[in-house]
Amino acid sequence: MKRPKNDNFLRALLKEPTDHTPLWLMRQAGRYLPEYCETRKRAGNFLNLCKSPTMACEVTLQPLARYDLDAAILFSDILTVPDAMGLGLYFAEGEGPRFERPLREEWAINNLTATDPYEHLGYVMDAVSEIRRALDNSVPLIGFSGSPYTLACYMIEGQGSSDFRHIKGMMYSRPDLLHKILSVTTDSVIAYLNAQIDSGAQAVMIFDTWGGSLSNAAYQEFSLQYMQRIIAGLKKEKDGQRIPSIVFTKNGGLWLEKIAAIGCDAVGLDWTIDIGDARRRVGDKVALQGNLDPNVLFAPPEVVAAEARKVLDSFGPGNTGHVFNLGHGISQFTPPDSVTALVDAVHGYRQG
Ligand code: CP3
């Protein structure tokens, strides 16, 4: 199996020299694109869109048709895994994700079993193969999963939360129950990501959106430890090509060295940390992905370009080890032309 024609993204992750700093954007296929809204309307709702391989493939390709991006990301959601574990995912219009059966009772936790990705998430594997065919080796395809801790937040709270009182209540009163949930979820995630790799994903990313809400000790015990297990369980190669892994803990800047030590190839950064400082802290242990504040995209194009250059200047010289991205997902209210300004600035950048 050959690498894609534009393999700058894979090169940067593996710290090989690149032609330019590659970029892609978290949530690059989403509601800021009118064509996405149109397909989503046709699907009826977001979950139908995720569960239709053909429509998931269509929206995956939409941002690449508009912009010169260096990678595609599978269109899906992290919460399909707990859905496959039987929790009953639904999206109440305008209210975000919900589970019909949040995990709170000891008996339900003891009955939890890991999901077989081919049996319960076959639609994701079909989407991955369909997207790979459609990409025709133009750019690499990223597969992904939520981290066990971030998935457990939704599984236990039953929805998004601002205080996480149910999961943290369990963590401090019955850590054994939380560990059981995390360990079954970890097994599900390993099987799920390996199935994505077997179906054609050329890099994988773990989204740990809520690990940064934990105390220092709890982060290591309840989030990082399980991500380390996932990395250890991932296929490292497919058809003779390395499959790099990216770990992104939002608000995890404090723990950068520890994240860099779990065996991943790259660490995702949110915008609260200076990427040059981050680079000095990790040395050449891992590549870095990030880290423009997504709200920069609400400024005029010349400001977008200047802010992008600040990130690139701060990362510093050496044509490798940096994948440009936002520090979190792109907002649904982003003007699409701001993304054009961003892509031009990153691809046109020359070290001053
Ligand atoms: O990056 C991509 O383009 C790939 C697709 C992707 C989505 N969700 C599509 C989506 C990815 C990688 C995710 C990850 C995800 N999902 C995370 C981790 C990253 C992060 O953003 O912190 C989390 C926490 C979720 C759970 C989730 N899904 C929430 C909280 C919501 C509602 C928030 C919102 O913006 O409305 C979703 C829905 C969702 N997932 C949308 C998209 C494009 C919007 C749904 C819509 O079209 O109505």
XYZ file of C-alpha atoms and ligand atoms in Angstrom, residues 24-31 36 40 46 73-79 91 96-97 144 150 154 207 209-210 250 328-329 332, ligand 1:
79
model
C -6.642 20.080 9.108
C -9.313 21.376 11.493
C -11.133 19.599 14.275
C -14.835 19.364 13.244
C -13.874 20.452 9.729
C -17.086 18.859 8.448
C -19.828 20.633 10.367
C -22.574 23.184 10.584
C -23.169 20.096 5.494
C -27.844 16.766 7.421
C -27.242 14.029 13.037
C -11.222 12.935 9.283
C -13.863 10.252 9.424
C -17.257 11.821 9.943
C -18.800 10.222 13.015
C -19.048 10.954 16.731
C -17.203 9.703 19.803
C -20.509 8.706 21.420
C -29.637 14.027 20.187
C -26.577 18.113 22.442
C -26.137 14.409 23.135
C -10.751 8.541 15.988
C -14.394 11.473 28.271
C -21.274 11.209 29.001
C -10.180 12.961 21.957
C -12.103 16.537 25.955
C -12.799 16.281 29.694
C -8.120 19.605 26.269
C -10.583 22.789 19.708
C -13.398 22.181 17.226
C -20.743 26.372 13.887
O -13.707 16.571 13.384
C -14.546 16.154 12.571
O -14.935 16.812 11.565
C -15.072 14.735 12.727
C -16.347 14.601 13.317
C -16.544 14.731 14.822
C -17.789 15.118 15.381
N -17.701 14.991 16.725
C -18.973 15.517 14.612
C -20.059 16.215 15.302
C -15.675 14.445 15.877
C -14.203 14.058 15.862
C -16.429 14.616 17.086
C -15.874 14.376 18.420
C -16.681 14.672 19.610
N -18.023 14.501 19.784
C -16.125 15.107 20.845
C -14.654 15.316 21.125
C -14.128 16.562 20.549
C -14.705 17.806 21.117
O -15.367 18.540 20.336
O -14.498 18.077 22.303
C -17.193 15.256 21.756
C -17.089 15.703 23.191
C -18.387 14.853 21.078
C -19.774 14.779 21.638
C -20.692 15.670 20.938
N -21.137 15.467 19.640
C -21.269 16.870 21.416
C -21.029 17.450 22.797
C -22.070 17.365 20.388
C -22.980 18.558 20.440
C -22.185 19.813 20.365
C -22.589 20.628 19.185
O -21.679 21.215 18.559
O -23.801 20.713 18.910
C -21.937 16.502 19.275
C -22.578 16.674 17.951
C -21.672 16.753 16.764
N -20.628 15.910 16.510
C -21.795 17.651 15.676
C -20.802 17.323 14.739
C -20.540 17.928 13.398
C -22.866 18.720 15.523
C -24.123 17.958 15.261
C -25.085 18.570 14.290
O -24.854 18.557 13.072
O -26.124 18.978 14.811
